[in-house]
XYZ file of C-alpha atoms in Angstrom:
368
model
C 111.305 -40.856 110.138
C 109.963 -37.329 110.097
C 112.091 -34.320 109.288
C 110.366 -30.986 109.622
C 112.893 -29.461 107.217
C 111.326 -31.430 104.369
C 108.305 -29.133 104.594
C 110.203 -25.852 104.317
C 109.351 -25.196 100.673
C 105.678 -26.072 101.109
C 105.217 -23.960 104.203
C 107.344 -21.015 103.065
C 105.276 -20.684 99.899
C 102.043 -20.790 101.858
C 103.238 -18.279 104.459
C 104.130 -15.877 101.660
C 100.631 -16.242 100.264
C 99.094 -15.615 103.677
C 101.154 -12.473 104.162
C 100.122 -11.157 100.759
C 96.498 -11.696 101.696
C 96.759 -9.054 104.410
C 95.031 -8.900 107.767
C 91.326 -9.521 108.139
C 88.901 -7.850 110.523
C 86.677 -10.905 110.633
C 85.094 -11.615 114.007
C 84.239 -15.223 113.239
C 84.936 -17.518 116.192
C 86.713 -20.819 115.826
C 84.622 -23.967 116.225
C 86.926 -26.801 117.246
C 84.227 -29.433 116.692
C 85.134 -29.616 113.019
C 83.535 -26.609 111.294
C 86.779 -24.637 111.534
C 87.435 -21.177 110.148
C 90.035 -21.467 107.393
C 89.318 -18.230 105.532
C 90.140 -15.574 108.121
C 93.748 -14.413 108.120
C 94.182 -15.718 111.677
C 91.535 -18.421 111.658
C 89.115 -16.378 113.724
C 91.424 -16.051 116.720
C 91.807 -12.650 118.384
C 94.622 -11.134 120.499
C 92.514 -11.212 123.671
C 92.587 -13.055 126.983
C 90.921 -16.441 127.408
C 89.809 -18.565 130.323
C 92.805 -20.295 131.941
C 93.878 -23.241 129.757
C 91.024 -22.310 127.406
C 88.626 -23.644 130.042
C 89.901 -27.202 129.486
C 90.498 -29.064 132.757
C 92.867 -31.582 131.209
C 94.982 -28.843 129.667
C 94.963 -27.114 133.043
C 96.389 -30.203 134.757
C 99.279 -30.738 132.352
C 102.742 -30.092 133.710
C 106.207 -29.880 132.261
C 107.393 -33.060 133.980
C 109.361 -33.238 137.216
C 112.707 -31.752 138.193
C 115.496 -34.253 137.495
C 117.623 -32.942 140.357
C 120.841 -33.711 138.477
C 123.915 -32.994 140.586
C 126.045 -32.436 137.479
C 124.086 -29.237 136.834
C 125.725 -27.581 139.847
C 129.250 -28.842 139.130
C 132.225 -26.550 138.570
C 132.589 -28.040 135.083
C 129.108 -26.924 134.038
C 129.657 -23.534 135.669
C 132.748 -23.065 133.520
C 131.010 -24.288 130.337
C 128.133 -21.857 130.884
C 130.531 -19.133 129.724
C 129.509 -18.360 126.102
C 133.146 -18.172 125.082
C 133.796 -21.717 126.223
C 130.877 -23.829 124.993
C 127.724 -24.065 122.927
C 124.592 -25.204 124.750
C 121.829 -27.352 123.251
C 118.397 -28.073 124.689
C 116.919 -31.493 123.838
C 113.558 -33.110 124.554
C 113.650 -36.887 124.047
C 110.722 -39.310 124.303
C 110.304 -43.037 123.720
C 107.467 -45.531 123.868
C 103.878 -45.059 122.673
C 103.809 -41.333 121.941
C 100.251 -41.978 120.785
C 98.555 -43.595 123.793
C 97.606 -47.219 123.129
C 95.290 -48.766 125.723
C 95.521 -52.154 123.947
C 99.274 -52.536 124.494
C 100.117 -55.286 127.007
C 103.824 -55.723 126.268
C 106.330 -53.885 128.448
C 109.329 -52.485 126.552
C 112.645 -52.002 128.359
C 114.147 -48.652 127.303
C 116.870 -48.613 129.952
C 119.931 -47.034 128.414
C 122.095 -43.961 128.224
C 123.127 -40.735 126.585
C 126.870 -40.414 126.072
C 128.883 -37.423 124.897
C 132.417 -37.441 123.537
C 133.337 -34.370 125.607
C 131.616 -31.682 127.656
C 128.651 -32.352 129.925
C 125.097 -33.689 129.911
C 122.653 -32.278 132.459
C 119.238 -33.880 133.011
C 116.747 -31.058 133.537
C 113.273 -32.668 133.585
C 111.872 -36.202 133.749
C 108.898 -36.890 131.468
C 106.796 -39.804 132.639
C 109.152 -42.109 134.578
C 106.724 -44.168 136.676
C 107.649 -45.926 139.915
C 110.838 -47.911 139.421
C 112.004 -45.790 136.479
C 114.850 -43.466 137.368
C 118.149 -41.854 136.489
C 121.045 -44.051 137.627
C 122.843 -42.372 140.508
C 125.458 -41.466 141.340
C 126.469 -40.158 137.918
C 129.827 -41.727 137.068
C 130.802 -39.088 134.501
C 129.466 -35.720 133.289
C 129.529 -37.159 129.746
C 127.357 -40.191 130.606
C 123.705 -40.142 131.685
C 122.120 -43.536 132.391
C 118.523 -44.438 133.251
C 116.080 -47.237 133.945
C 112.864 -46.928 131.915
C 110.010 -49.251 130.992
C 106.954 -48.325 128.931
C 103.757 -50.058 127.925
C 100.867 -47.935 126.680
C 102.535 -44.626 127.578
C 105.914 -42.991 127.019
C 108.870 -41.793 129.069
C 111.335 -39.063 128.224
C 113.930 -36.548 129.291
C 114.715 -32.905 128.771
C 118.472 -32.375 128.864
C 121.094 -29.704 128.290
C 124.192 -30.572 126.270
C 127.319 -28.491 126.924
C 129.681 -28.679 123.946
C 133.141 -27.180 124.617
C 134.056 -24.603 122.018
C 134.507 -26.651 118.815
C 137.448 -24.578 117.569
C 139.500 -26.016 120.420
C 139.232 -29.589 119.087
C 140.145 -31.379 115.880
C 137.266 -33.880 115.798
C 133.494 -33.211 115.901
C 131.687 -33.847 119.159
C 128.943 -36.506 119.091
C 126.019 -37.518 121.292
C 124.768 -41.125 121.343
C 121.328 -42.292 122.509
C 121.664 -46.018 123.284
C 118.878 -48.386 124.345
C 117.958 -51.967 123.537
C 115.193 -51.018 121.071
C 116.972 -48.087 119.389
C 120.419 -46.486 119.151
C 121.389 -43.314 117.310
C 124.382 -40.955 117.183
C 124.002 -37.218 116.554
C 126.543 -34.534 115.734
C 126.279 -31.080 117.255
C 125.324 -29.778 113.805
C 122.356 -32.161 113.889
C 121.228 -30.611 117.165
C 121.242 -27.021 115.870
C 117.615 -27.420 114.792
C 116.095 -30.889 114.805
C 112.640 -32.439 115.073
C 112.212 -36.133 114.266
C 109.925 -39.036 115.053
C 111.168 -42.546 114.290
C 109.113 -45.746 114.352
C 110.698 -48.399 116.582
C 108.595 -51.516 115.981
C 105.205 -50.576 117.513
C 106.775 -47.748 119.550
C 108.329 -44.448 118.572
C 111.396 -42.414 119.459
C 111.264 -38.636 119.139
C 113.816 -35.878 119.508
C 113.373 -32.109 119.415
C 116.529 -30.057 119.774
C 117.900 -26.577 119.233
C 121.009 -24.589 119.960
C 120.368 -22.165 122.798
C 120.627 -18.649 121.396
C 121.863 -16.334 124.092
C 120.235 -13.290 122.506
C 116.835 -14.953 122.009
C 113.963 -13.523 124.039
C 112.339 -16.898 124.489
C 112.598 -20.419 123.134
C 111.435 -23.879 124.021
C 109.168 -26.760 123.099
C 105.572 -27.491 122.138
C 103.910 -30.817 122.798
C 100.357 -32.053 122.889
C 97.562 -33.462 120.747
C 97.031 -33.430 116.982
C 93.495 -34.683 116.350
C 92.148 -35.361 112.888
C 88.372 -35.379 113.205
C 87.539 -35.748 109.520
C 87.477 -39.003 107.596
C 89.341 -37.331 104.720
C 92.235 -36.751 107.156
C 92.348 -33.078 106.189
C 90.823 -31.241 109.151
C 91.147 -31.211 112.910
C 92.435 -29.478 116.020
C 95.629 -29.306 118.069
C 96.187 -28.401 121.704
C 98.874 -28.765 124.301
C 101.659 -27.221 126.350
C 103.949 -24.279 125.584
C 107.194 -25.110 127.399
C 110.361 -23.152 128.153
C 113.773 -24.443 127.079
C 114.331 -25.770 130.611
C 111.042 -27.670 130.647
C 108.844 -25.311 132.658
C 105.237 -24.788 131.639
C 104.861 -21.299 130.167
C 101.400 -21.578 128.679
C 98.854 -23.469 126.630
C 98.191 -23.562 122.918
C 95.054 -24.430 121.000
C 94.215 -24.242 117.316
C 92.907 -25.930 114.206
C 94.098 -27.017 110.779
C 92.546 -27.855 107.445
C 92.620 -27.393 103.687
C 91.355 -24.273 101.920
C 89.398 -24.353 98.676
C 92.597 -23.641 96.746
C 94.188 -26.785 98.200
C 96.568 -25.049 100.621
C 96.942 -26.720 104.019
C 96.762 -24.041 106.715
C 96.806 -23.943 110.494
C 95.885 -21.269 113.029
C 96.129 -21.113 116.786
C 96.556 -19.124 119.945
C 99.082 -19.183 122.796
C 98.044 -18.042 126.275
C 99.894 -17.777 129.581
C 99.725 -20.491 132.233
C 99.974 -17.788 134.904
C 102.849 -19.445 136.735
C 105.547 -17.553 138.677
C 108.054 -15.827 136.433
C 105.651 -15.333 133.533
C 104.452 -11.915 134.790
C 100.940 -12.548 133.504
C 97.660 -13.986 134.719
C 96.518 -17.403 133.583
C 94.774 -17.037 130.225
C 96.550 -13.794 129.302
C 97.174 -13.419 125.573
C 100.685 -14.322 124.432
C 100.520 -14.820 120.696
C 98.640 -15.852 117.582
C 99.940 -18.693 115.437
C 99.658 -18.926 111.671
C 101.314 -21.408 109.371
C 100.972 -24.557 107.336
C 101.045 -28.301 107.740
C 101.750 -31.190 105.430
C 102.315 -34.907 105.109
C 105.659 -36.664 105.290
C 107.235 -36.785 101.809
C 107.073 -39.567 99.253
C 104.002 -41.224 100.756
C 100.443 -41.398 99.399
C 98.524 -38.743 101.405
C 95.483 -41.015 101.452
C 97.505 -43.472 103.549
C 99.524 -40.960 105.504
C 99.359 -40.797 109.287
C 102.176 -38.305 109.913
C 103.748 -35.085 108.748
C 105.033 -31.724 109.886
C 104.035 -28.132 110.567
C 105.714 -24.755 110.814
C 104.677 -21.111 110.991
C 105.027 -17.746 112.664
C 104.057 -16.181 116.009
C 102.324 -12.781 116.058
C 101.839 -10.276 118.884
C 98.678 -8.281 119.610
C 99.560 -5.761 116.872
C 99.722 -8.701 114.417
C 103.483 -8.198 114.017
C 105.658 -11.289 113.535
C 107.658 -11.941 116.718
C 108.811 -15.547 116.335
C 108.400 -18.901 114.681
C 107.546 -22.526 115.465
C 107.929 -25.916 113.767
C 107.475 -29.588 114.523
C 106.004 -32.969 113.615
C 102.662 -34.709 114.074
C 101.338 -38.248 113.965
C 97.645 -39.124 114.070
C 95.073 -41.588 112.845
C 91.486 -40.751 111.908
C 89.263 -40.896 114.969
C 85.846 -39.532 114.151
C 84.513 -36.686 116.270
C 84.340 -38.532 119.564
C 87.800 -40.076 119.475
C 87.482 -42.723 122.165
C 89.600 -43.339 125.227
C 93.000 -42.559 123.803
C 95.612 -39.955 124.459
C 99.152 -38.732 124.407
C 100.735 -40.918 127.037
C 101.361 -40.314 130.745
C 97.683 -39.326 131.072
C 98.306 -36.303 128.854
C 94.845 -35.486 127.518
C 93.622 -39.043 127.634
C 90.188 -39.591 126.113
C 90.385 -36.838 123.491
C 91.385 -38.777 120.402
C 94.527 -40.173 118.833
C 97.537 -38.194 117.764
C 100.410 -36.166 119.085
C 102.497 -33.193 118.054
C 105.973 -32.166 119.161
C 108.076 -29.206 118.134
C 110.044 -26.124 119.055
C 109.437 -22.381 119.183
C 111.574 -19.246 119.313
C 110.532 -15.695 120.105
C 112.505 -12.792 118.676
C 113.695 -9.797 120.664
C 112.215 -6.365 120.128
C 114.421 -4.100 118.055
């Protein structure tokens, strides 16, 4: 199990050190082949436009899944719970199967199951993966029960859902959400969902959940998912890339960056977020959105020389290099060498670019 909160002390200390170092005027460019810039205050990235999807065709073709078309989302119950005085809303991205693409897998795993809520409503927003024959069970029999049929082999399936929790002060017992499938079952409280990022091994598969409470005054929030590629045999250097997704699962942009270890032993990461240029974003594809700076680490209580997973967190900066938000999440990766082989993230997400995945959340602050 990975809990990004276990890295708070490590990352907070490093972020403080980075801030004390001040801003650099270095013009060094980032080389994502392995000779990465770890000394510049922003890793060599600049607040300028890039080619759409950083000129990467596979990044360009990534989507945020497909619309779930859930009829509960337009119900009078959900309309009433959308009132901030009546309910809290949580956004969850769930995934199960081989989050790290495995072309050698020949066993099909049945993940058919359900999400159930004690009270309130569950709304399916986006389907992630879901090949032919996989589907949400319709008609929905209750707003508190979402059922599906899902089978995975070398890839993964998943869902992005909204949870509507009626105002807790109106009830005596805590509300709970249960994920139930044959391979894995887990119950969460609403407090768990306030800010959560976990990856759990389920035999040879994994289950992941990223969740946050929707903040009505936030200027932007959502999810990050993509590739975490270690291209160094010492496991200490590599690149990450993927999708920048809104809280309702729509593709807002692309992210690309690198991570490594400085001479003083601190594990740092740097990156850049650009627009996908889709309707509603009010920007052309490749337009600058933010610089990323933070830290990464291994999961606790495990020998780093054997470690294949960990977490990351950091801050988002605008073109004036002012902090405007934050991000955090988990990663899992094995050493690949520079060429990586024909592996990927599942569901043809960046297949052929090396092992490893990352998943997390982001939040952008409002201007004062």
